[in-house]
Short mmCIF file of C-alpha atoms in Angstrom, two decimals:
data_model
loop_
_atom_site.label_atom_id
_atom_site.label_comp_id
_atom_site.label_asym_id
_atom_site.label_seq_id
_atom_site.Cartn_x
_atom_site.Cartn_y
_atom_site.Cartn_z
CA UNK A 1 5.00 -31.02 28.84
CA UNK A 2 4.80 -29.38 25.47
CA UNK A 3 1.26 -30.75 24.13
CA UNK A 4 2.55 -29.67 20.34
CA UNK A 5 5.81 -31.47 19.39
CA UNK A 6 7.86 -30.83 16.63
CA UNK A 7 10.77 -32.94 15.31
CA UNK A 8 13.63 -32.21 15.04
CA UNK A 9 14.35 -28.86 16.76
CA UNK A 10 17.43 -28.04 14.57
CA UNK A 11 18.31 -29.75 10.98
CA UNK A 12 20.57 -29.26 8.49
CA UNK A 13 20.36 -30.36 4.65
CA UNK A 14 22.53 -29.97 1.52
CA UNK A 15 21.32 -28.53 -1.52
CA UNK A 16 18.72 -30.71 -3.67
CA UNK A 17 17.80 -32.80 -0.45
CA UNK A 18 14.30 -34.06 0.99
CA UNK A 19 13.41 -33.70 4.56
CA UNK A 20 10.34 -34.34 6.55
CA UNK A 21 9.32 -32.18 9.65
CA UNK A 22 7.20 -33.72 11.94
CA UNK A 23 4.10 -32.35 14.28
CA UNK A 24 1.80 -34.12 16.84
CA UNK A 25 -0.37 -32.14 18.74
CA UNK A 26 -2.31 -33.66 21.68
CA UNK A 27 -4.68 -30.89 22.32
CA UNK A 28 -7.24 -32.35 20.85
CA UNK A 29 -7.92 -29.48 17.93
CA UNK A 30 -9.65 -30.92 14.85
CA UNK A 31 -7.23 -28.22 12.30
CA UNK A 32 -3.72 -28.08 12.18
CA UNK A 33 -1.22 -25.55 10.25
CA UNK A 34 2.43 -25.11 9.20
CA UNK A 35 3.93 -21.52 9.50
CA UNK A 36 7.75 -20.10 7.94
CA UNK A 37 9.39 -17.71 9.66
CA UNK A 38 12.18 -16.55 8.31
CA UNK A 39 14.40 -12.75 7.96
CA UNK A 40 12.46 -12.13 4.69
CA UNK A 41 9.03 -12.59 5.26
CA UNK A 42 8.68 -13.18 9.26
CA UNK A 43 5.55 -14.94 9.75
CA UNK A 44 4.01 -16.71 6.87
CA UNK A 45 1.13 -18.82 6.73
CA UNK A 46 1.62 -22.25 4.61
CA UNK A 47 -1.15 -24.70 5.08
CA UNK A 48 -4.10 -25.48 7.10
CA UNK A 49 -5.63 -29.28 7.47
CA UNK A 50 -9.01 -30.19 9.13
CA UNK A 51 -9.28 -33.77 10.10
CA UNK A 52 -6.79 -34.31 7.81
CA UNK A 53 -8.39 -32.74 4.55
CA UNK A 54 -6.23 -29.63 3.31
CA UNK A 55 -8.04 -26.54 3.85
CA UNK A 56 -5.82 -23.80 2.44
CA UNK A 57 -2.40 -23.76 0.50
CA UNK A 58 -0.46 -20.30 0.62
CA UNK A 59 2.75 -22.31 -0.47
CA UNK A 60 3.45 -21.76 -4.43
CA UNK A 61 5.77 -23.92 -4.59
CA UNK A 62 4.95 -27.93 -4.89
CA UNK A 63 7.78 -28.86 -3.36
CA UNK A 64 6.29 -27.99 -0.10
CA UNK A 65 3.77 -30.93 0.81
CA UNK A 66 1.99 -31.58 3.74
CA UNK A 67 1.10 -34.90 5.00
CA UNK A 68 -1.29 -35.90 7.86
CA UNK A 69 -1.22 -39.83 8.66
CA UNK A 70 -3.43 -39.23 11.92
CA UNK A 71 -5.64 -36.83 12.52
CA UNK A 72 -3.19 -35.32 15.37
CA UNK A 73 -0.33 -35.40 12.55
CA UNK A 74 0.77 -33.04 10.48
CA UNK A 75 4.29 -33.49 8.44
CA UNK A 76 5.78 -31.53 6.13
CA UNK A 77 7.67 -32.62 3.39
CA UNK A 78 10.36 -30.41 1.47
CA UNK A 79 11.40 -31.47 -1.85
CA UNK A 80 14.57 -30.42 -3.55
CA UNK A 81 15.97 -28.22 -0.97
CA UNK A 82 16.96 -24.83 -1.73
CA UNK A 83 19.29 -22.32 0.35
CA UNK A 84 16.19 -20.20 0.41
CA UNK A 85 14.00 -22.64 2.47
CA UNK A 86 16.62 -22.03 5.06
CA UNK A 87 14.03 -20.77 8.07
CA UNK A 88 12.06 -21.97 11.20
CA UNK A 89 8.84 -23.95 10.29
CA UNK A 90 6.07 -23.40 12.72
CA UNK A 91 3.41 -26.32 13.40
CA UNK A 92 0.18 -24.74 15.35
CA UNK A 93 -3.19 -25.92 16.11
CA UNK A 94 -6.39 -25.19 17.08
CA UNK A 95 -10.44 -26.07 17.59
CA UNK A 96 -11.31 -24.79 13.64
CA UNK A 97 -14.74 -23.15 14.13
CA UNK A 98 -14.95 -21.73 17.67
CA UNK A 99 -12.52 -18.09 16.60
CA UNK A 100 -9.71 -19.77 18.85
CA UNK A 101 -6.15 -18.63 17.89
CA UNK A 102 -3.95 -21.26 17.07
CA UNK A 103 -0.80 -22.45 19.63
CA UNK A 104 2.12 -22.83 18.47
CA UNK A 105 5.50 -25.56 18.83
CA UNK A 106 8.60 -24.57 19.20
CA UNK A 107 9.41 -24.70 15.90
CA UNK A 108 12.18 -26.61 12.95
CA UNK A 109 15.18 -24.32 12.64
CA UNK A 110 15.74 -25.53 8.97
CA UNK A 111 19.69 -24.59 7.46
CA UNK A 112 20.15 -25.37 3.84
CA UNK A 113 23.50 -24.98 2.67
CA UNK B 1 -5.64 -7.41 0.43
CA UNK B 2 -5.04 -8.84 3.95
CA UNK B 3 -2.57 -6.89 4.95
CA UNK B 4 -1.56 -5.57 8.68
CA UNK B 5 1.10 -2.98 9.62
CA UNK B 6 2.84 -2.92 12.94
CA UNK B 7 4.54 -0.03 14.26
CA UNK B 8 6.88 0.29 15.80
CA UNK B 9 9.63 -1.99 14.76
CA UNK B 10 11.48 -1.40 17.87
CA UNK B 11 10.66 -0.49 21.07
CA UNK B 12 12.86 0.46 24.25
CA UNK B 13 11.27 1.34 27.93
CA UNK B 14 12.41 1.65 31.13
CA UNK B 15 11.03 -0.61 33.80
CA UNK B 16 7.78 0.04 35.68
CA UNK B 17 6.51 2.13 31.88
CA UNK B 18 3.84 1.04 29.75
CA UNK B 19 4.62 0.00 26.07
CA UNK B 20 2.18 0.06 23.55
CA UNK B 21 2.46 -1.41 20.29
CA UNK B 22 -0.09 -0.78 17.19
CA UNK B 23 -1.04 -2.68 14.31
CA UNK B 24 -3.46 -1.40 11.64
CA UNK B 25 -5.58 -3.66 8.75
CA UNK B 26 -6.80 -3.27 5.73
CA UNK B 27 -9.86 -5.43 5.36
CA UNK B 28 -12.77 -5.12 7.79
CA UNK B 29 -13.81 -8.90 7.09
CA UNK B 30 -12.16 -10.00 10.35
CA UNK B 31 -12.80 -12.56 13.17
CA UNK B 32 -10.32 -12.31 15.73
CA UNK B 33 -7.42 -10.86 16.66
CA UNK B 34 -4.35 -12.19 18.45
CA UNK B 35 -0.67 -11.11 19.92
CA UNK B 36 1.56 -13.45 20.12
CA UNK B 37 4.89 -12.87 21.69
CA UNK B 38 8.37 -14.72 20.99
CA UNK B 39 11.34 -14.83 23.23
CA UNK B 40 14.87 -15.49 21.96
CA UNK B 41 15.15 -18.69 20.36
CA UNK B 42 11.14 -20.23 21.42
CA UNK B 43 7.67 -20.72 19.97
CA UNK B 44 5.04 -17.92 19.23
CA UNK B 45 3.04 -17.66 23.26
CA UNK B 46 -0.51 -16.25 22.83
CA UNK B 47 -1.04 -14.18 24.79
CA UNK B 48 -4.73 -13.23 24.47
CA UNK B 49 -7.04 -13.32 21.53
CA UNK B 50 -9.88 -10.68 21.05
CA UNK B 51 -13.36 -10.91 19.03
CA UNK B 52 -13.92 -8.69 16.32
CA UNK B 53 -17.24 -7.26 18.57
CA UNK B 54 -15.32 -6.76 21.29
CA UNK B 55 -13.50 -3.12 22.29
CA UNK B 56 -11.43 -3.52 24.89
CA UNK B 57 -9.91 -6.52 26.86
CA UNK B 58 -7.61 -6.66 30.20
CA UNK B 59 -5.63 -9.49 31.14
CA UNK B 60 -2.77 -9.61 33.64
CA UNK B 61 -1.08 -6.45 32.76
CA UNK B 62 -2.06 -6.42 29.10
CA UNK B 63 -4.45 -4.20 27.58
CA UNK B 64 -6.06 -4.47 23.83
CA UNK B 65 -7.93 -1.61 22.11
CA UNK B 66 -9.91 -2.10 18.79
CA UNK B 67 -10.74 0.44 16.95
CA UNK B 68 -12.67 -0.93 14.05
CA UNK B 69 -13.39 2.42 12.54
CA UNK B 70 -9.87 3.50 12.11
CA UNK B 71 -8.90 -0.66 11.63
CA UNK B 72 -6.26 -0.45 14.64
CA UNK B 73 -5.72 -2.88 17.55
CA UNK B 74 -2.86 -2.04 20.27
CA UNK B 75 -1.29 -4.02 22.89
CA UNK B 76 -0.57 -2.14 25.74
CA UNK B 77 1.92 -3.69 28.49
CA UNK B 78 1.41 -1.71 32.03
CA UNK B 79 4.62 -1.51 34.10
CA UNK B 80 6.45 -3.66 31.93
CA UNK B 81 9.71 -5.63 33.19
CA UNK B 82 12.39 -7.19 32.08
CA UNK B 83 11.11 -10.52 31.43
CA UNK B 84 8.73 -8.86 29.32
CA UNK B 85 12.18 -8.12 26.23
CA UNK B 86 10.38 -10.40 23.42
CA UNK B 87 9.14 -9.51 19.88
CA UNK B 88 5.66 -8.99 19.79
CA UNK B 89 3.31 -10.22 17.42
CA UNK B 90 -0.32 -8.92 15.95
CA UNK B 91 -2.32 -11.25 13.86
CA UNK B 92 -5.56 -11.11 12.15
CA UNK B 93 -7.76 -13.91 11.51
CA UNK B 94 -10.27 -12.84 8.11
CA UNK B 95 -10.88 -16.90 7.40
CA UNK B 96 -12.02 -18.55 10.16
CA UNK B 97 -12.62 -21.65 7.58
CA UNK B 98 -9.32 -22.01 6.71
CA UNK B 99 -7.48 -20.71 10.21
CA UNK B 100 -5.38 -18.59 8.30
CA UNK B 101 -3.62 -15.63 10.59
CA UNK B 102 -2.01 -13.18 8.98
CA UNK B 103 1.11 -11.54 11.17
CA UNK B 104 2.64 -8.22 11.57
CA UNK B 105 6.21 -7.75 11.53
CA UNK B 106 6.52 -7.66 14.78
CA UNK B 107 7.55 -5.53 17.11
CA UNK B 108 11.48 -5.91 18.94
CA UNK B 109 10.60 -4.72 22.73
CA UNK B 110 12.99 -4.17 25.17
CA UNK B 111 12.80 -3.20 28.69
CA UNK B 112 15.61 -1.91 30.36
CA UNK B 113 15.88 -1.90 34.47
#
């Protein structure tokens, strides 16, 4: 069973749109992160949280916000969609503090027309 | 800046060769080093994670070298197969507070029969 879920695999979103990707991990790591991969830049890091606190924010743009209800959650939120957010979001975890690599889901395949 | 190079961008061998993929960094301030690899269409799979003391690690067919003088790490596959056509990913880890990896551009393997 995958122990980091992402929701939904694939979506789709007109121009202008909000969407919210979703991420539970049950690995029980106290840091989280969101990832974009994409053909331009192919493996950029977003965000990290820590027991839900942000940690680091690599996004510019403030239409990209995280949000952790639980400290096993970590959503992202996209704001006024653009056809350059089109791109697979990564949601990966780890145990912050012991030099342990993050896992990774399988990833949002994002398509913004 | 964090920056890491990964040569090459493609890489073709025949069954039962080694492959060996190299990334170099820029800043010496580093952690930990992963690879990652990525089949068609999945998630990023760790495939082992090295300290930054540490020279040389074998695991299950996979070699990695650091060589913090010259700031390179390889991956070396042994008798690769098939199963073993992914893109390949180095990442370096210079803030463990924040769990921020930084990738390479990955490297398209191939392994022909």
């Amino acid at each position: 069973d995958p122990k980091i879920i992402q929701k939904p695999k694939y979506l789709v979103a007109v121009t202008g749109s909000e969407k919210i990707l979703i991420c539970e991990q049950y690995l029980g790591h106290n840091a989280m992160y969101w990832y974009r991969q994409s053909a331009k830049k192919p493996l950029e890091f977003m965000f990290s949280y820590s027991y839900q606190k942000l940690m680091d924010n690599q996004t510019a743009s403030s239409r990209f916000q995280p949000q952790s209800s639980k400290k096993n959650h970590l959503d992202l939120q996209i704001t006024a969609l653009k056809p350059d957010d089109s791109a697979t979001y990564f949601c990966a975890s780890s145990q912050r503090g012991n030099n342990q690599a993050p896992l990774f889901g399988e990833g949002t395949r994002l398509s913004v027309l | 800046g964090e920056q890491v190079e990964q040569r090459p961008p493609h890489l073709s061998v025949r069954e039962g060769d080694s492959a060996i993929i190299i990334c170099t960094y820029t800043d010496s301030a580093t952690a930990y080093f992963s690879w990652y690899k990525q089949e068609a269409g999945a998630g990023l799979q760790l495939l082992m994670s090295v300290l930054s003391n540490v020279d040389r690690k074998e695991e299950q067919g996979l070699t990695v070298l650091l060589n913090k003088k010259d700031k390179r790490l390889s991956l070396n596959l042994t008798a690769a197969h098939p199963g073993d056509s992914a893109v390949y990913f180095c990442a370096v880890a210079y803030n463990t507070n924040t769990g921020k990896l930084t990738f390479g551009d990955g490297t398209v393997l191939t392994v022909k029969p």
